[in-house]
PDB file of C-alpha atoms in Angstrom:
ATOM      1  CA  GLY A 818      53.301 -23.127  31.787  1.00 72.00           C
ATOM      2  CA  GLN A 819      50.639 -22.688  34.413  1.00 83.00           C
ATOM      3  CA  ASN A 820      49.156 -25.554  36.381  1.00 91.00           C
ATOM      4  CA  ILE A 821      46.405 -25.319  38.976  1.00 95.00           C
ATOM      5  CA  ASP A 822      44.979 -28.474  40.513  1.00 96.00           C
ATOM      6  CA  GLN A 823      41.766 -28.935  42.486  1.00 96.00           C
ATOM      7  CA  PRO A 824      39.628 -31.993  43.206  1.00 97.00           C
ATOM      8  CA  THR A 825      36.892 -32.380  40.627  1.00 95.00           C
ATOM      9  CA  GLU A 826      34.061 -33.153  43.017  1.00 97.00           C
ATOM     10  CA  MET A 827      33.314 -33.190  46.731  1.00 98.00           C
ATOM     11  CA  THR A 828      30.234 -34.061  48.752  1.00 97.00           C
ATOM     12  CA  ALA A 829      29.455 -32.829  52.265  1.00 97.00           C
ATOM     13  CA  THR A 830      26.550 -32.706  54.692  1.00 97.00           C
ATOM     14  CA  GLU A 831      24.505 -29.652  55.587  1.00 97.00           C
ATOM     15  CA  GLY A 832      25.884 -28.025  58.747  1.00 97.00           C
ATOM     16  CA  ALA A 833      29.307 -29.609  58.363  1.00 97.00           C
ATOM     17  CA  ILE A 834      32.702 -28.144  57.439  1.00 97.00           C
ATOM     18  CA  VAL A 835      34.453 -28.802  54.135  1.00 98.00           C
ATOM     19  CA  GLN A 836      37.967 -27.958  52.955  1.00 98.00           C
ATOM     20  CA  ILE A 837      38.694 -27.547  49.239  1.00 98.00           C
ATOM     21  CA  ASN A 838      42.383 -27.753  48.359  1.00 98.00           C
ATOM     22  CA  CYS A 839      44.230 -26.076  45.510  1.00 98.00           C
ATOM     23  CA  THR A 840      47.850 -26.540  44.451  1.00 98.00           C
ATOM     24  CA  TYR A 841      49.518 -24.396  41.856  1.00 97.00           C
ATOM     25  CA  GLN A 842      52.679 -24.090  39.791  1.00 96.00           C
ATOM     26  CA  THR A 843      52.820 -20.815  37.905  1.00 92.00           C
ATOM     27  CA  SER A 844      55.480 -18.652  36.264  1.00 89.00           C
ATOM     28  CA  GLY A 845      54.720 -15.800  38.658  1.00 89.00           C
ATOM     29  CA  PHE A 846      52.441 -14.978  41.544  1.00 92.00           C
ATOM     30  CA  ASN A 847      50.504 -11.833  42.354  1.00 90.00           C
ATOM     31  CA  GLY A 848      47.830 -13.314  44.551  1.00 93.00           C
ATOM     32  CA  LEU A 849      45.329 -16.165  44.778  1.00 95.00           C
ATOM     33  CA  PHE A 850      41.572 -15.800  44.500  1.00 95.00           C
ATOM     34  CA  TRP A 851      38.656 -18.079  45.264  1.00 96.00           C
ATOM     35  CA  TYR A 852      35.418 -17.689  43.314  1.00 96.00           C
ATOM     36  CA  GLN A 853      32.049 -19.413  43.635  1.00 97.00           C
ATOM     37  CA  GLN A 854      30.103 -20.249  40.498  1.00 96.00           C
ATOM     38  CA  HIS A 855      26.591 -21.660  40.261  1.00 95.00           C
ATOM     39  CA  ALA A 856      25.799 -23.490  37.037  1.00 90.00           C
ATOM     40  CA  GLY A 857      25.289 -21.122  34.110  1.00 88.00           C
ATOM     41  CA  GLU A 858      25.970 -18.051  36.242  1.00 92.00           C
ATOM     42  CA  ALA A 859      28.864 -15.646  36.656  1.00 94.00           C
ATOM     43  CA  PRO A 860      31.676 -16.395  39.119  1.00 94.00           C
ATOM     44  CA  THR A 861      31.418 -14.346  42.316  1.00 94.00           C
ATOM     45  CA  PHE A 862      34.391 -13.335  44.437  1.00 92.00           C
ATOM     46  CA  LEU A 863      34.894 -15.107  47.769  1.00 94.00           C
ATOM     47  CA  SER A 864      38.416 -14.383  48.985  1.00 93.00           C
ATOM     48  CA  TYR A 865      41.892 -13.130  48.181  1.00 93.00           C
ATOM     49  CA  ASN A 866      45.287 -14.130  49.620  1.00 95.00           C
ATOM     50  CA  VAL A 867      48.661 -12.688  48.718  1.00 92.00           C
ATOM     51  CA  LEU A 868      50.574 -13.268  51.971  1.00 94.00           C
ATOM     52  CA  ASP A 869      50.936 -16.576  53.790  1.00 96.00           C
ATOM     53  CA  GLY A 870      48.290 -17.302  56.362  1.00 97.00           C
ATOM     54  CA  LEU A 871      44.576 -17.441  56.936  1.00 96.00           C
ATOM     55  CA  GLU A 872      41.983 -14.912  55.807  1.00 94.00           C
ATOM     56  CA  GLU A 873      38.580 -15.233  57.463  1.00 93.00           C
ATOM     57  CA  LYS A 874      35.348 -13.857  56.091  1.00 89.00           C
ATOM     58  CA  GLY A 875      32.208 -15.051  57.839  1.00 93.00           C
ATOM     59  CA  ARG A 876      31.574 -18.717  57.055  1.00 96.00           C
ATOM     60  CA  PHE A 877      34.427 -18.744  54.532  1.00 96.00           C
ATOM     61  CA  SER A 878      38.166 -18.824  55.232  1.00 96.00           C
ATOM     62  CA  SER A 879      41.076 -19.164  52.859  1.00 97.00           C
ATOM     63  CA  PHE A 880      44.653 -20.179  53.576  1.00 98.00           C
ATOM     64  CA  LEU A 881      47.807 -19.683  51.537  1.00 98.00           C
ATOM     65  CA  SER A 882      51.310 -21.120  51.667  1.00 98.00           C
ATOM     66  CA  ARG A 883      53.394 -19.594  48.887  1.00 96.00           C
ATOM     67  CA  SER A 884      56.426 -21.795  49.549  1.00 95.00           C
ATOM     68  CA  LYS A 885      54.285 -24.903  49.068  1.00 96.00           C
ATOM     69  CA  GLY A 886      52.179 -23.527  46.212  1.00 97.00           C
ATOM     70  CA  TYR A 887      49.110 -24.455  48.221  1.00 97.00           C
ATOM     71  CA  SER A 888      45.830 -22.921  49.241  1.00 98.00           C
ATOM     72  CA  TYR A 889      42.580 -24.130  50.704  1.00 98.00           C
ATOM     73  CA  LEU A 890      39.073 -22.761  51.048  1.00 98.00           C
ATOM     74  CA  LEU A 891      37.233 -23.687  54.241  1.00 98.00           C
ATOM     75  CA  LEU A 892      33.465 -23.518  54.316  1.00 97.00           C
ATOM     76  CA  LYS A 893      31.755 -23.802  57.703  1.00 97.00           C
ATOM     77  CA  GLU A 894      28.125 -24.427  58.658  1.00 97.00           C
ATOM     78  CA  LEU A 895      27.361 -25.667  55.175  1.00 97.00           C
ATOM     79  CA  GLN A 896      24.037 -24.726  53.647  1.00 97.00           C
ATOM     80  CA  MET A 897      22.250 -26.245  50.671  1.00 97.00           C
ATOM     81  CA  LYS A 898      22.833 -23.018  48.711  1.00 96.00           C
ATOM     82  CA  ASP A 899      26.593 -23.621  48.984  1.00 97.00           C
ATOM     83  CA  SER A 900      26.229 -26.352  46.350  1.00 98.00           C
ATOM     84  CA  ALA A 901      28.252 -24.834  43.507  1.00 97.00           C
ATOM     85  CA  SER A 902      31.586 -24.947  41.738  1.00 96.00           C
ATOM     86  CA  TYR A 903      34.516 -23.383  43.597  1.00 98.00           C
ATOM     87  CA  LEU A 904      37.268 -21.960  41.427  1.00 97.00           C
ATOM     88  CA  CYS A 905      40.833 -21.377  42.544  1.00 97.00           C
ATOM     89  CA  ALA A 906      42.608 -18.711  40.474  1.00 95.00           C
ATOM     90  CA  VAL A 907      46.165 -17.419  40.532  1.00 95.00           C
ATOM     91  CA  ARG A 908      47.029 -13.927  39.355  1.00 91.00           C
ATOM     92  CA  VAL A 909      50.062 -14.160  37.106  1.00 88.00           C
ATOM     93  CA  PRO A 910      51.986 -11.200  35.675  1.00 84.00           C
ATOM     94  CA  THR A 911      51.747 -11.218  31.858  1.00 80.00           C
ATOM     95  CA  GLY A 912      53.302  -8.627  29.610  1.00 76.00           C
ATOM     96  CA  GLY A 913      52.328  -5.254  31.017  1.00 75.00           C
ATOM     97  CA  GLY A 914      49.435  -6.582  33.035  1.00 78.00           C
ATOM     98  CA  ASN A 915      48.133  -9.532  34.965  1.00 80.00           C
ATOM     99  CA  LYS A 916      45.958 -12.481  34.083  1.00 85.00           C
ATOM    100  CA  LEU A 917      43.891 -14.769  36.258  1.00 88.00           C
ATOM    101  CA  THR A 918      44.619 -18.422  35.588  1.00 91.00           C
ATOM    102  CA  PHE A 919      41.784 -20.600  36.840  1.00 93.00           C
ATOM    103  CA  GLY A 920      41.693 -24.181  37.955  1.00 93.00           C
ATOM    104  CA  THR A 921      38.939 -26.332  36.485  1.00 92.00           C
ATOM    105  CA  GLY A 922      36.893 -25.960  39.656  1.00 95.00           C
ATOM    106  CA  THR A 923      35.622 -28.223  42.434  1.00 97.00           C
ATOM    107  CA  GLN A 924      31.960 -29.140  42.208  1.00 96.00           C
ATOM    108  CA  LEU A 925      30.634 -29.212  45.778  1.00 98.00           C
ATOM    109  CA  LYS A 926      27.399 -30.994  46.531  1.00 97.00           C
ATOM    110  CA  VAL A 927      25.789 -30.342  49.908  1.00 97.00           C
ATOM    111  CA  GLU A 928      23.378 -33.043  51.050  1.00 96.00           C
ATOM    112  CA  LEU A 929      20.866 -33.247  53.887  1.00 93.00           C
TER     113      LEU A 929
ATOM    114  CA  ASP B 963      24.228  -8.018  40.431  1.00 84.00           C
ATOM    115  CA  SER B 964      27.922  -7.221  39.872  1.00 86.00           C
ATOM    116  CA  GLY B 965      27.297  -4.013  37.924  1.00 93.00           C
ATOM    117  CA  VAL B 966      28.916  -5.447  34.792  1.00 97.00           C
ATOM    118  CA  THR B 967      26.525  -5.807  31.867  1.00 97.00           C
ATOM    119  CA  GLN B 968      26.884  -7.994  28.795  1.00 98.00           C
ATOM    120  CA  THR B 969      24.808  -8.226  25.657  1.00 97.00           C
ATOM    121  CA  PRO B 970      23.404 -10.282  24.157  1.00 97.00           C
ATOM    122  CA  LYS B 971      22.576 -12.925  26.752  1.00 97.00           C
ATOM    123  CA  HIS B 972      22.270 -15.662  24.139  1.00 97.00           C
ATOM    124  CA  LEU B 973      23.537 -15.865  20.572  1.00 97.00           C
ATOM    125  CA  ILE B 974      22.938 -18.643  18.064  1.00 97.00           C
ATOM    126  CA  THR B 975      24.754 -18.517  14.762  1.00 97.00           C
ATOM    127  CA  ALA B 976      26.240 -20.715  12.045  1.00 97.00           C
ATOM    128  CA  THR B 977      29.790 -21.812  11.298  1.00 97.00           C
ATOM    129  CA  GLY B 978      31.800 -19.283   9.332  1.00 97.00           C
ATOM    130  CA  GLN B 979      29.859 -16.312  10.664  1.00 97.00           C
ATOM    131  CA  ARG B 980      31.091 -13.328  12.687  1.00 98.00           C
ATOM    132  CA  VAL B 981      29.616 -12.024  15.936  1.00 98.00           C
ATOM    133  CA  THR B 982      30.273  -9.166  18.344  1.00 98.00           C
ATOM    134  CA  LEU B 983      29.841  -9.443  22.090  1.00 98.00           C
ATOM    135  CA  ARG B 984      29.498  -6.286  24.136  1.00 98.00           C
ATOM    136  CA  CYS B 985      30.485  -5.501  27.712  1.00 98.00           C
ATOM    137  CA  SER B 986      29.955  -2.452  29.914  1.00 98.00           C
ATOM    138  CA  PRO B 987      32.159  -2.428  33.027  1.00 97.00           C
ATOM    139  CA  ARG B 988      31.115  -1.257  36.473  1.00 95.00           C
ATOM    140  CA  SER B 989      31.046   2.489  36.854  1.00 94.00           C
ATOM    141  CA  GLY B 990      34.568   3.713  37.528  1.00 91.00           C
ATOM    142  CA  ASP B 991      36.336   0.495  36.530  1.00 94.00           C
ATOM    143  CA  LEU B 992      39.127   1.020  34.025  1.00 93.00           C
ATOM    144  CA  SER B 993      40.140  -2.576  33.403  1.00 93.00           C
ATOM    145  CA  VAL B 994      38.151  -5.067  31.333  1.00 95.00           C
ATOM    146  CA  TYR B 995      38.891  -8.774  30.932  1.00 95.00           C
ATOM    147  CA  TRP B 996      37.398 -11.377  28.589  1.00 97.00           C
ATOM    148  CA  TYR B 997      37.122 -15.075  29.411  1.00 96.00           C
ATOM    149  CA  GLN B 998      35.860 -18.139  27.584  1.00 96.00           C
ATOM    150  CA  GLN B 999      34.277 -20.990  29.516  1.00 95.00           C
ATOM    151  CA  SER B1000      33.594 -24.283  27.799  1.00 91.00           C
ATOM    152  CA  LEU B1001      32.601 -27.555  29.438  1.00 80.00           C
ATOM    153  CA  ASP B1002      35.893 -29.293  28.780  1.00 74.00           C
ATOM    154  CA  GLN B1003      38.326 -26.449  29.418  1.00 77.00           C
ATOM    155  CA  GLY B1004      37.061 -24.402  32.317  1.00 83.00           C
ATOM    156  CA  LEU B1005      37.486 -20.642  32.485  1.00 91.00           C
ATOM    157  CA  GLN B1006      40.186 -19.412  30.093  1.00 93.00           C
ATOM    158  CA  PHE B1007      41.575 -15.886  30.065  1.00 92.00           C
ATOM    159  CA  LEU B1008      41.474 -14.298  26.618  1.00 95.00           C
ATOM    160  CA  ILE B1009      42.538 -10.666  26.861  1.00 94.00           C
ATOM    161  CA  GLN B1010      42.678  -7.606  29.133  1.00 92.00           C
ATOM    162  CA  TYR B1011      42.271  -3.909  28.379  1.00 93.00           C
ATOM    163  CA  TYR B1012      43.116  -1.065  30.687  1.00 92.00           C
ATOM    164  CA  ASN B1013      41.818   2.417  29.968  1.00 93.00           C
ATOM    165  CA  GLY B1014      41.584   1.735  26.253  1.00 94.00           C
ATOM    166  CA  GLU B1015      44.863  -0.083  25.775  1.00 93.00           C
ATOM    167  CA  GLU B1016      45.593  -3.786  25.515  1.00 93.00           C
ATOM    168  CA  ARG B1017      47.364  -4.842  28.717  1.00 90.00           C
ATOM    169  CA  ALA B1018      47.615  -8.617  28.729  1.00 89.00           C
ATOM    170  CA  LYS B1019      46.900 -11.426  26.315  1.00 89.00           C
ATOM    171  CA  GLY B1020      46.029 -15.035  27.017  1.00 89.00           C
ATOM    172  CA  ASN B1021      44.981 -17.915  24.809  1.00 83.00           C
ATOM    173  CA  ILE B1022      43.106 -15.788  22.317  1.00 93.00           C
ATOM    174  CA  LEU B1023      42.798 -17.138  18.784  1.00 95.00           C
ATOM    175  CA  GLU B1024      43.796 -14.979  15.815  1.00 96.00           C
ATOM    176  CA  ARG B1025      40.169 -15.164  14.639  1.00 97.00           C
ATOM    177  CA  PHE B1026      39.183 -13.279  17.800  1.00 97.00           C
ATOM    178  CA  SER B1027      39.830  -9.624  18.491  1.00 97.00           C
ATOM    179  CA  ALA B1028      38.756  -7.101  21.073  1.00 97.00           C
ATOM    180  CA  GLN B1029      38.877  -3.428  21.822  1.00 97.00           C
ATOM    181  CA  GLN B1030      37.985  -0.986  24.567  1.00 97.00           C
ATOM    182  CA  PHE B1031      36.384   2.297  23.604  1.00 97.00           C
ATOM    183  CA  PRO B1032      36.847   5.781  25.134  1.00 95.00           C
ATOM    184  CA  ASP B1033      33.681   5.301  27.216  1.00 95.00           C
ATOM    185  CA  LEU B1034      35.370   2.126  28.565  1.00 96.00           C
ATOM    186  CA  HIS B1035      32.892  -0.362  27.154  1.00 97.00           C
ATOM    187  CA  SER B1036      34.493  -3.264  25.345  1.00 98.00           C
ATOM    188  CA  GLU B1037      33.648  -5.501  22.424  1.00 98.00           C
ATOM    189  CA  LEU B1038      34.873  -8.988  21.610  1.00 98.00           C
ATOM    190  CA  ASN B1039      34.715  -9.906  17.931  1.00 98.00           C
ATOM    191  CA  LEU B1040      34.669 -13.559  16.939  1.00 98.00           C
ATOM    192  CA  SER B1041      35.011 -14.401  13.252  1.00 97.00           C
ATOM    193  CA  SER B1042      35.070 -17.506  11.026  1.00 97.00           C
ATOM    194  CA  LEU B1043      33.201 -19.253  13.801  1.00 97.00           C
ATOM    195  CA  GLU B1044      33.688 -22.959  14.372  1.00 97.00           C
ATOM    196  CA  LEU B1045      31.609 -25.465  16.335  1.00 96.00           C
ATOM    197  CA  GLY B1046      34.274 -25.486  19.032  1.00 94.00           C
ATOM    198  CA  ASP B1047      33.753 -21.789  19.715  1.00 96.00           C
ATOM    199  CA  SER B1048      30.442 -22.598  21.375  1.00 96.00           C
ATOM    200  CA  ALA B1049      30.922 -21.515  24.985  1.00 96.00           C
ATOM    201  CA  LEU B1050      30.008 -19.005  27.672  1.00 96.00           C
ATOM    202  CA  TYR B1051      31.907 -15.764  27.224  1.00 97.00           C
ATOM    203  CA  PHE B1052      32.364 -13.681  30.349  1.00 97.00           C
ATOM    204  CA  CYS B1053      33.503 -10.142  30.704  1.00 97.00           C
ATOM    205  CA  ALA B1054      34.908  -8.947  34.011  1.00 96.00           C
ATOM    206  CA  SER B1055      36.026  -5.550  35.234  1.00 95.00           C
ATOM    207  CA  SER B1056      38.186  -4.173  38.014  1.00 91.00           C
ATOM    208  CA  GLU B1057      38.931  -0.716  39.295  1.00 86.00           C
ATOM    209  CA  ALA B1058      42.590  -0.803  38.275  1.00 76.00           C
ATOM    210  CA  ASP B1059      45.224  -3.438  37.644  1.00 69.00           C
ATOM    211  CA  ARG B1060      46.720  -3.864  41.090  1.00 68.00           C
ATOM    212  CA  SER B1061      47.219  -7.355  42.421  1.00 60.00           C
ATOM    213  CA  TYR B1062      44.498  -7.064  45.065  1.00 71.00           C
ATOM    214  CA  ASN B1063      41.866  -5.746  42.685  1.00 77.00           C
ATOM    215  CA  GLU B1064      39.110  -8.328  42.530  1.00 84.00           C
ATOM    216  CA  GLN B1065      37.398  -8.863  39.235  1.00 90.00           C
ATOM    217  CA  PHE B1066      33.633  -8.530  38.980  1.00 93.00           C
ATOM    218  CA  PHE B1067      32.073 -10.781  36.377  1.00 95.00           C
ATOM    219  CA  GLY B1068      29.164 -10.022  34.100  1.00 97.00           C
ATOM    220  CA  PRO B1069      26.340 -12.537  33.515  1.00 96.00           C
ATOM    221  CA  GLY B1070      27.969 -13.864  30.341  1.00 97.00           C
ATOM    222  CA  THR B1071      26.946 -14.399  26.734  1.00 97.00           C
ATOM    223  CA  ARG B1072      26.127 -17.953  25.756  1.00 97.00           C
ATOM    224  CA  LEU B1073      27.283 -18.515  22.175  1.00 97.00           C
ATOM    225  CA  THR B1074      26.017 -21.512  20.246  1.00 97.00           C
ATOM    226  CA  VAL B1075      27.557 -22.217  16.835  1.00 97.00           C
ATOM    227  CA  LEU B1076      25.531 -24.641  14.687  1.00 96.00           C
TER     228      LEU B1076
END
């Protein structure tokens, strides 16, 4: 089976840095994605990791350790608009294709 | 705006009925994915099509079916609807099916079964 774990909720202060962790146990691995989702809206792509290490993209960075089945998303200089759910997803080979298996998401609340 | 369109935006129907959800992928994208998102289960992969052919299957019920047409739009058919089918249904598309291809999500169809 597939198992992806993330904290359910986190709270942080505007201007601060927050790290959202994700651990996974899947039957295969073809990459790890982070998506942001505001309530009732579509998920939007944030980052992609397939090799170990850190990927930086503006205020967002994502890290992957395949041997540990671990990733984190780092958000810097937090803004109120960053309040959203952050979804960790692992791409798993299935049949002739791939499927994205999502964690249940981490609801981030940014406060003043 | 991701470039993926879904219709209708909202759908309210009764138990036992059948509905069809429609998705148009981004221009040039060959792969279409369907997801179900309910409050208690998060985002669940249902099925993937690539250039008209079924490519991968997830936790899709037998009452649900999908297809991708020659113009690459896709439809998800839900039949014998139950209260538990009430959810947000997202369609996503990607250029191909390589591991690094990100998926672009449409705005979703909110289905309410009464």
